[in-house]
Short mmCIF file of C-alpha atoms in Angstrom, two decimals:
data_model
loop_
_atom_site.label_atom_id
_atom_site.label_comp_id
_atom_site.label_asym_id
_atom_site.label_seq_id
_atom_site.Cartn_x
_atom_site.Cartn_y
_atom_site.Cartn_z
CA MET V 269 0.00 0.00 0.00
CA LYS V 270 2.98 2.33 0.27
CA ARG V 271 2.90 2.61 -3.49
CA VAL V 272 -0.72 3.75 -3.30
CA ILE V 273 0.00 6.38 -0.68
CA THR V 274 3.02 7.58 -2.62
CA ALA V 275 1.00 7.74 -5.81
CA ILE V 276 -1.72 9.74 -4.10
CA THR V 277 0.82 12.11 -2.63
CA LEU V 278 2.28 12.65 -6.08
CA LEU V 279 -1.19 13.15 -7.48
CA ILE V 280 -2.04 15.80 -4.91
CA ALA V 281 1.31 17.45 -5.52
CA GLY V 282 0.66 17.48 -9.27
CA ILE V 283 -2.78 18.99 -8.78
CA THR V 284 -1.44 21.82 -6.65
CA ALA V 285 1.73 22.39 -8.67
CA SER V 286 0.10 24.93 -10.96
CA PHE V 287 -1.17 26.95 -7.99
CA SER V 288 2.24 26.87 -6.33
CA ALA V 289 3.89 27.95 -9.56
CA THR V 290 1.52 30.90 -9.80
CA GLN V 291 2.32 31.91 -6.26
CA ALA V 292 6.05 31.53 -6.85
CA GLN V 293 5.88 33.78 -9.90
CA ASP V 294 4.20 36.47 -7.85
CA GLY V 295 6.97 36.21 -5.26
CA ASP V 296 6.81 36.70 -1.51
CA VAL V 297 5.76 40.22 -0.55
CA ALA V 298 7.35 41.40 2.70
CA ARG V 299 5.13 43.06 5.27
CA MET V 300 6.03 46.72 5.67
CA VAL V 301 4.69 50.00 6.98
CA PRO V 302 3.48 52.36 4.19
CA GLN V 303 6.42 54.52 3.14
CA SER V 304 4.59 57.34 1.35
CA ASP V 305 1.29 59.20 1.18
CA MET V 306 0.53 57.43 -2.09
CA GLN V 307 0.77 54.02 -0.43
CA VAL V 308 -1.46 55.18 2.43
CA LYS V 309 -4.08 56.38 -0.07
CA LEU V 310 -4.28 53.12 -2.01
CA SER V 311 -7.95 52.45 -2.79
CA TYR V 312 -10.33 49.95 -4.41
CA ALA V 313 -12.25 52.85 -5.92
CA PRO V 314 -11.00 52.27 -9.51
CA ILE V 315 -12.24 48.66 -9.41
CA VAL V 316 -15.56 49.68 -7.88
CA SER V 317 -16.09 52.44 -10.44
CA GLU V 318 -15.71 49.87 -13.22
CA ALA V 319 -17.73 47.05 -11.61
CA ALA V 320 -20.53 48.84 -9.76
CA PRO V 321 -22.47 50.06 -12.85
CA ALA V 322 -22.91 46.41 -13.90
CA VAL V 323 -24.59 45.45 -10.60
CA VAL V 324 -28.34 46.05 -10.51
CA ASN V 325 -31.15 46.00 -7.97
CA ILE V 326 -33.99 43.56 -8.57
CA TYR V 327 -37.50 44.10 -7.21
CA THR V 328 -40.17 41.43 -7.61
CA LYS V 329 -43.92 41.35 -7.01
CA LYS V 330 -46.06 38.29 -6.43
CA ILE V 331 -49.82 38.19 -5.98
CA VAL V 332 -50.70 36.09 -2.95
CA ARG V 333 -54.22 34.91 -2.18
CA SER V 334 -55.01 34.74 1.53
CA ARG V 335 -56.86 31.60 2.53
CA ARG V 336 -60.54 31.83 3.40
CA SER V 337 -61.43 30.29 6.74
CA ALA V 338 -63.07 26.88 6.42
CA LEU V 339 -65.78 28.09 8.82
CA PHE V 340 -67.38 30.24 6.10
CA ASP V 341 -67.61 27.26 3.74
CA ASP V 342 -69.29 25.04 6.32
CA PRO V 343 -72.80 24.05 5.08
CA LEU V 344 -74.31 24.54 8.56
CA PHE V 345 -72.82 28.07 8.80
CA GLN V 346 -74.11 28.97 5.33
CA ARG V 347 -77.56 27.56 6.13
CA PHE V 348 -78.02 30.13 8.90
CA PHE V 349 -75.94 33.07 7.66
CA GLY V 350 -75.61 32.55 3.91
CA ASP V 351 -72.54 33.88 2.13
CA ARG V 352 -72.93 37.50 3.19
CA PHE V 353 -69.58 37.84 4.99
CA SER V 354 -67.20 39.49 2.52
CA PHE V 355 -64.46 39.55 5.15
CA GLY V 356 -64.35 35.78 4.84
CA ALA V 357 -63.77 35.83 1.08
CA PRO V 358 -60.30 35.10 -0.27
CA GLN V 359 -58.30 38.30 -0.64
CA GLU V 360 -55.37 39.14 -2.85
CA ARG V 361 -52.33 41.05 -1.71
CA VAL V 362 -49.04 41.95 -3.38
CA GLN V 363 -45.93 40.49 -1.80
CA GLY V 364 -42.65 42.16 -2.70
CA SER V 365 -39.04 41.09 -2.35
CA LEU V 366 -35.66 42.44 -3.33
CA GLY V 367 -32.29 41.18 -4.46
CA SER V 368 -29.41 41.97 -6.74
CA GLY V 369 -28.17 40.95 -10.17
CA VAL V 370 -25.18 41.33 -12.48
CA ILE V 371 -25.21 42.47 -16.10
CA VAL V 372 -22.98 40.03 -18.01
CA ARG V 373 -23.75 41.14 -21.57
CA PRO V 374 -23.97 44.73 -22.88
CA ASN V 375 -27.37 43.95 -24.46
CA GLY V 376 -29.04 43.53 -21.05
CA VAL V 377 -28.48 39.89 -20.06
CA ILE V 378 -28.47 39.62 -16.26
CA VAL V 379 -27.50 36.83 -13.87
CA THR V 380 -29.15 36.54 -10.46
CA ASN V 381 -30.25 33.86 -8.01
CA ASN V 382 -33.26 31.71 -8.79
CA HIS V 383 -34.62 32.28 -5.29
CA VAL V 384 -34.66 36.04 -5.93
CA ILE V 385 -37.19 35.76 -8.79
CA GLU V 386 -38.88 32.43 -8.05
CA GLY V 387 -42.68 32.68 -8.29
CA ALA V 388 -42.59 36.38 -9.22
CA ASP V 389 -45.39 37.84 -11.34
CA GLU V 390 -43.43 41.03 -12.05
CA ILE V 391 -39.67 41.61 -12.11
CA GLN V 392 -38.22 45.12 -12.18
CA VAL V 393 -34.54 45.91 -12.63
CA VAL V 394 -33.09 49.21 -11.45
CA LEU V 395 -29.70 50.16 -12.85
CA ASN V 396 -26.93 51.92 -10.99
CA ASP V 397 -27.98 55.20 -12.68
CA ARG V 398 -31.58 54.74 -11.39
CA ARG V 399 -33.13 53.79 -14.72
CA GLU V 400 -35.85 51.14 -14.39
CA PHE V 401 -36.75 48.29 -16.73
CA ASP V 402 -39.12 45.35 -16.73
CA ALA V 403 -37.28 42.03 -16.99
CA THR V 404 -38.21 38.67 -18.48
CA ILE V 405 -36.89 35.29 -17.40
CA VAL V 406 -34.76 33.56 -20.03
CA LEU V 407 -33.86 30.55 -17.88
CA ALA V 408 -34.34 29.60 -14.23
CA ASP V 409 -32.38 26.72 -12.73
CA PRO V 410 -33.31 25.81 -9.14
CA ARG V 411 -30.58 23.15 -8.99
CA THR V 412 -27.79 25.76 -9.18
CA ASP V 413 -29.97 28.56 -7.76
CA LEU V 414 -29.18 30.68 -10.82
CA ALA V 415 -31.49 32.57 -13.17
CA ILE V 416 -30.87 34.49 -16.39
CA LEU V 417 -32.93 37.64 -17.04
CA LYS V 418 -33.17 39.99 -20.01
CA ILE V 419 -34.01 43.70 -20.17
CA ASP V 420 -34.42 45.92 -23.22
CA ALA V 421 -32.40 49.09 -22.80
CA GLY V 422 -32.50 50.01 -26.49
CA ASP V 423 -29.39 50.32 -28.61
CA GLU V 424 -27.23 51.71 -25.82
CA PRO V 425 -24.72 49.11 -24.57
CA LEU V 426 -24.82 48.63 -20.83
CA SER V 427 -21.89 48.25 -18.44
CA SER V 428 -21.21 44.55 -17.93
CA LEU V 429 -18.80 42.33 -16.04
CA ARG V 430 -16.57 39.72 -17.62
CA LEU V 431 -16.69 36.28 -16.04
CA SER V 432 -13.43 35.14 -14.51
CA ASP V 433 -12.01 31.59 -14.44
CA SER V 434 -13.05 30.79 -10.87
CA ASP V 435 -10.67 27.81 -10.75
CA ASN V 436 -7.81 30.30 -10.44
CA VAL V 437 -9.07 31.90 -7.24
CA LEU V 438 -6.95 31.24 -4.15
CA VAL V 439 -7.69 31.34 -0.46
CA GLY V 440 -6.57 34.76 0.77
CA ASP V 441 -7.39 36.63 -2.44
CA ILE V 442 -9.03 39.99 -1.81
CA VAL V 443 -12.60 40.24 -3.09
CA LEU V 444 -15.41 42.79 -3.13
CA ALA V 445 -19.12 42.01 -2.69
CA ILE V 446 -21.49 44.43 -4.45
CA GLY V 447 -25.24 44.33 -3.95
CA ASN V 448 -28.30 45.88 -2.31
CA PRO V 449 -28.41 44.65 1.31
CA PHE V 450 -31.70 45.24 3.15
CA GLY V 451 -32.77 47.51 0.29
CA VAL V 452 -30.62 50.41 1.53
CA GLY V 453 -29.09 50.90 -1.92
CA GLN V 454 -26.00 49.65 -3.68
CA THR V 455 -23.28 48.78 -1.19
CA VAL V 456 -19.70 47.56 -1.52
CA THR V 457 -18.02 45.41 1.14
CA GLY V 458 -14.55 43.90 1.12
CA GLY V 459 -12.90 40.77 2.45
CA ILE V 460 -10.89 37.77 1.39
CA VAL V 461 -11.63 34.34 -0.03
CA SER V 462 -11.97 32.01 2.96
CA ALA V 463 -12.36 28.76 0.99
CA THR V 464 -12.68 27.79 -2.65
CA ALA V 465 -14.57 24.50 -2.71
CA ARG V 466 -17.19 24.45 0.02
CA THR V 467 -19.61 21.55 -0.39
CA GLN V 468 -22.25 19.85 1.77
CA GLN V 469 -23.96 23.16 2.54
CA GLY V 470 -27.41 22.04 1.37
CA ILE V 471 -27.90 25.28 -0.58
CA SER V 472 -28.32 23.70 -4.02
CA ASP V 473 -27.90 20.38 -5.81
CA PHE V 474 -24.52 21.40 -7.21
CA GLY V 475 -23.15 22.63 -3.91
CA PHE V 476 -19.65 23.91 -4.65
CA PHE V 477 -19.10 27.44 -3.42
CA ILE V 478 -16.53 30.17 -2.96
CA GLN V 479 -16.62 31.22 0.70
CA THR V 480 -15.82 34.79 1.65
CA ASP V 481 -15.81 36.91 4.79
CA ALA V 482 -16.94 40.03 2.91
CA ALA V 483 -20.17 41.21 4.56
CA VAL V 484 -23.13 39.72 2.67
CA ASN V 485 -26.67 40.33 3.96
CA PRO V 486 -30.26 39.75 2.81
CA GLY V 487 -30.68 41.66 -0.45
CA ASN V 488 -27.13 40.83 -1.56
CA SER V 489 -28.43 37.60 -3.12
CA GLY V 490 -27.66 37.61 -6.83
CA GLY V 491 -25.01 40.30 -6.48
CA ALA V 492 -21.42 40.24 -7.62
CA LEU V 493 -18.32 38.84 -5.97
CA VAL V 494 -15.55 40.70 -7.77
CA GLY V 495 -11.81 40.01 -7.87
CA MET V 496 -9.00 42.53 -7.95
CA ASN V 497 -8.89 42.37 -11.75
CA GLY V 498 -12.48 43.66 -11.86
CA GLU V 499 -13.89 40.38 -13.18
CA LEU V 500 -16.85 38.43 -11.80
CA LEU V 501 -15.68 35.58 -9.56
CA GLY V 502 -19.13 34.45 -8.46
CA ILE V 503 -22.75 35.24 -7.62
CA ASN V 504 -23.40 35.85 -3.92
CA THR V 505 -26.03 33.30 -2.93
CA ALA V 506 -26.25 32.52 0.78
CA ILE V 507 -24.87 33.24 4.21
CA TYR V 508 -24.34 31.17 7.32
CA SER V 509 -26.10 33.04 10.10
CA ARG V 510 -28.21 32.41 13.19
CA THR V 511 -29.68 35.92 13.13
CA GLY V 512 -30.12 36.65 9.42
CA ALA V 513 -27.29 39.19 9.45
CA SER V 514 -23.75 38.68 8.22
CA ASN V 515 -21.43 36.61 10.42
CA GLY V 516 -18.57 36.75 7.96
CA ILE V 517 -19.46 33.47 6.24
CA GLY V 518 -20.89 34.02 2.78
CA PHE V 519 -21.16 31.65 -0.18
CA ALA V 520 -21.01 32.48 -3.89
CA VAL V 521 -21.74 30.29 -6.92
CA PRO V 522 -18.44 30.16 -8.87
CA ALA V 523 -18.25 31.95 -12.21
CA ASN V 524 -17.50 28.70 -14.04
CA MET V 525 -20.95 27.37 -13.08
CA VAL V 526 -22.47 30.68 -14.12
CA LYS V 527 -20.83 30.25 -17.54
CA SER V 528 -22.47 26.87 -18.14
CA VAL V 529 -25.95 28.14 -17.20
CA LEU V 530 -25.46 31.31 -19.25
CA LYS V 531 -24.35 29.30 -22.27
CA ALA V 532 -27.46 27.13 -22.09
CA ALA V 533 -29.70 30.17 -21.75
CA LEU V 534 -28.22 32.06 -24.70
CA ASN V 535 -27.45 29.24 -27.10
CA GLU V 536 -29.81 26.40 -26.38
CA GLY V 537 -32.64 27.66 -24.21
CA GLN V 538 -32.68 24.41 -22.23
CA LEU V 539 -30.19 23.30 -19.63
CA THR V 540 -29.07 19.69 -20.06
CA ARG V 541 -25.93 18.73 -18.20
CA PRO V 542 -23.50 16.00 -19.22
CA TRP V 543 -23.00 13.04 -16.95
CA LEU V 544 -20.36 10.45 -16.18
CA GLY V 545 -22.74 7.58 -15.50
CA VAL V 546 -21.63 6.57 -12.02
CA ARG V 547 -23.25 6.43 -8.63
CA GLY V 548 -20.93 6.56 -5.64
CA GLN V 549 -20.26 7.63 -2.10
CA ASN V 550 -17.78 9.93 -0.41
CA VAL V 551 -14.57 8.29 0.83
CA THR V 552 -14.64 8.90 4.58
CA GLY V 553 -11.76 8.40 6.98
CA ASP V 554 -12.81 4.80 7.72
CA LEU V 555 -13.21 3.98 4.03
CA ALA V 556 -9.86 5.59 3.24
CA ALA V 557 -8.12 3.38 5.81
CA SER V 558 -9.71 0.23 4.37
CA LEU V 559 -8.62 1.26 0.87
CA GLY V 560 -5.04 1.97 1.93
CA LEU V 561 -5.36 5.73 1.59
CA ASP V 562 -3.72 8.07 4.05
CA ARG V 563 -6.61 10.59 4.05
CA ALA V 564 -10.29 10.97 3.25
CA GLY V 565 -11.22 12.19 -0.22
CA GLY V 566 -12.46 10.89 -3.53
CA VAL V 567 -15.61 9.12 -4.68
CA LEU V 568 -15.98 5.36 -4.30
CA VAL V 569 -17.93 4.04 -7.30
CA ASP V 570 -20.86 1.85 -6.26
CA GLU V 571 -22.57 1.44 -9.63
CA VAL V 572 -21.70 2.14 -13.26
CA TYR V 573 -24.38 2.76 -15.89
CA GLU V 574 -24.03 0.24 -18.71
CA GLY V 575 -22.92 1.95 -21.91
CA GLY V 576 -22.30 5.27 -20.13
CA PRO V 577 -19.11 7.39 -20.29
CA ALA V 578 -17.58 5.80 -17.18
CA ALA V 579 -18.31 2.25 -18.36
CA ASN V 580 -16.78 3.01 -21.76
CA ALA V 581 -13.69 4.38 -19.99
CA GLY V 582 -13.22 1.13 -18.09
CA ILE V 583 -14.28 2.36 -14.65
CA LEU V 584 -15.66 -0.43 -12.46
CA PRO V 585 -17.56 -0.61 -9.16
CA GLY V 586 -15.01 -0.42 -6.35
CA ASP V 587 -12.79 2.08 -8.15
CA VAL V 588 -12.16 5.45 -6.48
CA ILE V 589 -12.22 8.63 -8.58
CA MET V 590 -9.47 10.84 -7.12
CA ALA V 591 -9.24 13.67 -9.66
CA ILE V 592 -10.90 14.92 -12.81
CA ASP V 593 -9.13 17.01 -15.42
CA GLY V 594 -6.21 17.46 -13.02
CA LYS V 595 -8.39 18.80 -10.20
CA GLU V 596 -8.66 16.91 -6.93
CA VAL V 597 -12.04 15.37 -6.13
CA ILE V 598 -12.90 15.68 -2.44
CA ASP V 599 -16.47 14.35 -2.53
CA GLU V 600 -19.39 13.56 -4.82
CA PRO V 601 -20.80 17.13 -4.95
CA GLY V 602 -17.36 18.32 -6.06
CA LEU V 603 -17.27 15.68 -8.82
CA ASN V 604 -20.79 16.63 -9.95
CA PHE V 605 -19.83 20.30 -10.05
CA ARG V 606 -16.80 19.66 -12.25
CA ILE V 607 -18.85 17.61 -14.69
CA ALA V 608 -21.69 20.14 -14.76
CA THR V 609 -19.32 22.91 -15.90
CA MET V 610 -18.15 20.89 -18.91
CA ASP V 611 -19.71 20.26 -22.32
CA ALA V 612 -21.05 16.99 -23.65
CA GLY V 613 -18.48 15.40 -25.95
CA THR V 614 -15.54 16.63 -23.88
CA GLU V 615 -12.86 14.01 -23.21
CA VAL V 616 -11.59 14.36 -19.66
CA PRO V 617 -8.78 12.49 -17.89
CA LEU V 618 -9.71 10.85 -14.59
CA ALA V 619 -7.25 9.78 -11.91
CA VAL V 620 -8.71 6.52 -10.60
CA LEU V 621 -7.54 4.27 -7.77
CA SER V 622 -8.08 0.75 -9.11
CA GLU V 623 -6.65 -2.49 -7.70
CA GLY V 624 -4.29 -0.56 -5.44
CA PHE V 625 -2.79 1.72 -8.08
CA ILE V 626 -3.55 5.20 -9.42
CA GLN V 627 -4.43 4.86 -13.09
CA GLN V 628 -5.61 7.31 -15.72
CA ARG V 629 -8.92 6.76 -17.48
CA ASN V 630 -10.13 8.99 -20.30
CA ALA V 631 -13.90 9.45 -20.35
CA THR V 632 -15.92 11.23 -23.02
CA LEU V 633 -18.80 13.00 -21.32
CA ALA V 634 -22.25 12.60 -22.84
CA LEU V 635 -25.79 13.77 -22.22
CA PRO V 636 -27.83 11.39 -20.07
CA PRO V 637 -29.75 9.03 -22.39
CA GLU V 638 -33.53 9.04 -22.60
CA ASP V 639 -33.97 5.31 -22.96
CA PRO V 640 -36.80 4.43 -22.82
CA ALA V 641 -38.72 7.47 -24.08
CA ARG V 642 -40.63 9.11 -21.23
CA ASN V 643 -44.06 8.48 -22.84
CA VAL V 644 -45.94 10.72 -20.38
CA THR V 645 -49.49 9.32 -20.28
CA LYS V 646 -52.69 10.17 -18.40
CA LEU V 647 -54.40 6.88 -17.55
CA ASP V 648 -58.04 6.55 -18.47
CA GLY V 649 -60.63 3.83 -18.03
CA ARG V 650 -62.86 2.27 -15.39
CA HIS V 651 -60.17 1.39 -12.89
CA PRO V 652 -58.82 2.99 -9.66
CA PHE V 653 -55.86 4.65 -11.39
CA GLN V 654 -58.05 6.78 -13.64
CA GLY V 655 -56.72 10.36 -13.80
CA VAL V 656 -53.16 9.40 -12.83
CA THR V 657 -50.35 10.75 -15.06
CA VAL V 658 -47.31 8.48 -15.37
CA GLY V 659 -44.08 8.30 -17.37
CA ASN V 660 -41.10 6.07 -18.07
CA LEU V 661 -37.96 6.79 -16.05
CA SER V 662 -34.61 7.26 -17.78
CA PRO V 663 -31.37 9.04 -16.83
CA ARG V 664 -32.40 12.15 -18.82
CA PHE V 665 -35.94 12.28 -17.43
CA ASN V 666 -34.70 11.52 -13.91
CA ASP V 667 -32.30 14.45 -14.11
CA GLU V 668 -35.19 16.76 -14.95
CA LEU V 669 -37.21 15.30 -12.06
CA GLN V 670 -34.17 15.68 -9.78
CA ILE V 671 -34.20 12.07 -8.65
CA ASP V 672 -31.65 9.24 -8.70
CA PRO V 673 -30.59 8.89 -12.37
CA PHE V 674 -30.27 5.11 -11.93
CA LEU V 675 -33.93 4.56 -10.98
CA LYS V 676 -35.97 2.63 -13.54
CA GLY V 677 -39.65 1.91 -14.01
CA VAL V 678 -42.88 3.92 -14.21
CA VAL V 679 -43.16 7.04 -12.05
CA VAL V 680 -46.33 8.81 -10.93
CA LEU V 681 -46.15 12.45 -12.05
CA LYS V 682 -49.60 13.77 -11.15
CA VAL V 683 -52.86 12.63 -9.57
CA ASP V 684 -56.03 14.47 -10.54
CA GLY V 685 -58.27 15.58 -7.70
CA ARG V 686 -61.69 14.01 -7.15
CA THR V 687 -60.51 10.62 -8.38
CA PRO V 688 -60.28 7.36 -6.40
CA ALA V 689 -56.49 7.56 -6.51
CA ALA V 690 -56.56 11.02 -4.93
CA ARG V 691 -59.39 10.31 -2.49
CA TYR V 692 -57.80 7.19 -1.02
CA GLN V 693 -54.20 8.25 -1.75
CA LEU V 694 -53.72 5.05 -3.72
CA LEU V 695 -50.85 6.80 -5.51
CA VAL V 696 -49.01 10.07 -4.90
CA PRO V 697 -46.55 11.93 -7.15
CA GLY V 698 -43.12 10.36 -6.87
CA ASP V 699 -44.36 6.78 -6.43
CA ILE V 700 -42.73 4.20 -8.71
CA LEU V 701 -45.00 1.38 -9.80
CA LEU V 702 -43.36 -2.05 -9.67
CA LYS V 703 -46.22 -4.54 -10.07
CA VAL V 704 -49.95 -4.46 -10.77
CA ASN V 705 -52.01 -7.64 -10.37
CA ASN V 706 -48.79 -9.71 -10.34
CA VAL V 707 -47.64 -8.21 -13.65
CA ASP V 708 -44.15 -6.64 -13.57
CA VAL V 709 -44.32 -2.99 -14.64
CA SER V 710 -41.23 -1.57 -16.34
CA ARG V 711 -42.94 0.57 -19.00
CA VAL V 712 -46.13 2.58 -19.27
CA ALA V 713 -47.32 0.05 -21.84
CA ASP V 714 -46.99 -2.73 -19.22
CA LEU V 715 -49.13 -0.73 -16.81
CA GLU V 716 -51.90 -0.17 -19.33
CA VAL V 717 -52.06 -3.92 -20.03
CA ALA V 718 -52.06 -4.76 -16.30
CA LEU V 719 -55.08 -2.53 -15.54
CA PRO V 720 -58.24 -4.42 -16.53
CA GLU V 721 -61.48 -2.53 -16.06
CA ASN V 722 -64.18 -3.21 -13.48
CA GLU V 723 -62.12 -5.69 -11.48
CA ASP V 724 -63.25 -6.43 -7.93
CA GLN V 725 -59.73 -6.03 -6.53
CA TYR V 726 -56.37 -4.61 -7.51
CA LEU V 727 -53.07 -5.73 -5.96
CA TYR V 728 -50.06 -3.55 -6.68
CA GLN V 729 -46.54 -2.78 -5.45
CA ILE V 730 -44.96 0.68 -5.30
CA LEU V 731 -41.65 2.18 -4.26
CA ARG V 732 -42.48 5.12 -1.98
CA ARG V 733 -39.84 7.13 -0.12
CA GLY V 734 -37.29 4.36 -0.55
CA ARG V 735 -39.53 1.55 0.76
CA VAL V 736 -41.46 -1.07 -1.19
CA GLN V 737 -45.14 -1.27 -0.25
CA GLU V 738 -47.74 -3.80 -1.33
CA CYS V 739 -51.29 -2.44 -1.49
CA LEU V 740 -54.66 -4.14 -1.92
CA LEU V 741 -57.78 -2.34 -3.06
CA ALA V 742 -60.88 -4.53 -2.87
CA GLY V 743 -64.63 -4.18 -3.17
CA GLN V 744 -64.58 -1.08 -5.40
CA GLY V 745 -62.78 0.95 -2.76
CA ARG V 746 -64.59 -0.35 0.30
CA SER V 747 -61.36 -1.97 1.55
CA TYR V 748 -57.86 -0.56 1.13
CA ARG V 749 -54.67 -1.42 2.99
CA CYS V 750 -50.90 -1.33 2.44
CA ARG V 751 -47.95 -3.04 4.09
CA VAL V 752 -44.20 -2.55 3.81
CA VAL V 753 -42.57 -5.57 2.23
CA GLN V 754 -39.01 -4.30 1.81
#
């Protein structure tokens, strides 16, 4: 195992060599007291004057209907009092929120957070010079918490920020956060990069963030994290706080992820990410020891999708992915982030621990396949599943549904109200049908065959919340029960 540990050490050294070389070129700067008035008056103002006009305020409006009390709909209440109480009727009110955004194209393309504009009926963008424009949503991606907006400012080009290569950012780099905290107006705060690859924060599916201690508060969401070259390093997204105010721990979506979402919005209109075709787990300290590694890190492959990029590259269950494209892989979210920022068709080298040795595998990334076709179908007929919408699972469809890409079968997408399935909760969205009347269900076509009409009883199996349940509906709905079988 010494060879493994040595190989890993060399791998880590190779990954960090480029960063060390960059630092060496810059040289060590000695600490010293300012020697002149000019040094004392050093300022970030030139960077701010270039970057600030590209940061905008975003105001949203959403119409919210207040719920009417169930008392006023009670038949007994209406029998005596009728429906004369207008104060009990549903009322509409306008709910507003605020955030920030960054102009990334002179023609009015803006990047912000998805949570800033989610559910909004109106979106208004206010520029640094106080001009106001209505905005439309080009693309919203909850999985990265990013959204792309567009405003029409006429033929005049707007100030915009260039996106930096966020892989080059280093811990200790000075950064500026620009946004509209608490709605007080555009504000600039300064700090340093505290970490460059924060994962496991639960903020989004592709959790891989730049952490900074620059003050970021509510309203800063969607604003710019700017480097000392005036380029956009990331989009400020979240803070770690017990009070809602800044505690010096802020998280920004890296610019490289912004680039991939922006490219999809401008060129394709639909965001489809490439995949590697593996399912794995993080290598913990205990797993590392059992594998002969001297530290935690990497992704242990549990399953490989047949015919996928990883399978074609020769990766097998039990292998450990240690690095991708020369960048160390700490955990599965980090691996997913790296893949999500690449294009389908890209050939990437992978450093893989296999049979006790670090080996290189070259994988060509591809879009997740849609096999079988989703075949979204609303079931009809004289049976209990009438009004249930189902579809075939596939890696592509699963990715859109944000579920395990390896799941197979027929998934319940929607259940119409006022149907037996809704009334008795025979099925709920997210259920995966496995068997109906002892017929295995792997396609929608199988389900349609397995649902005879006017039967006295229906026996079926479903996968619900990770557990297999067997359910029996008998006597036209007079008897219904389920039990966990696995």
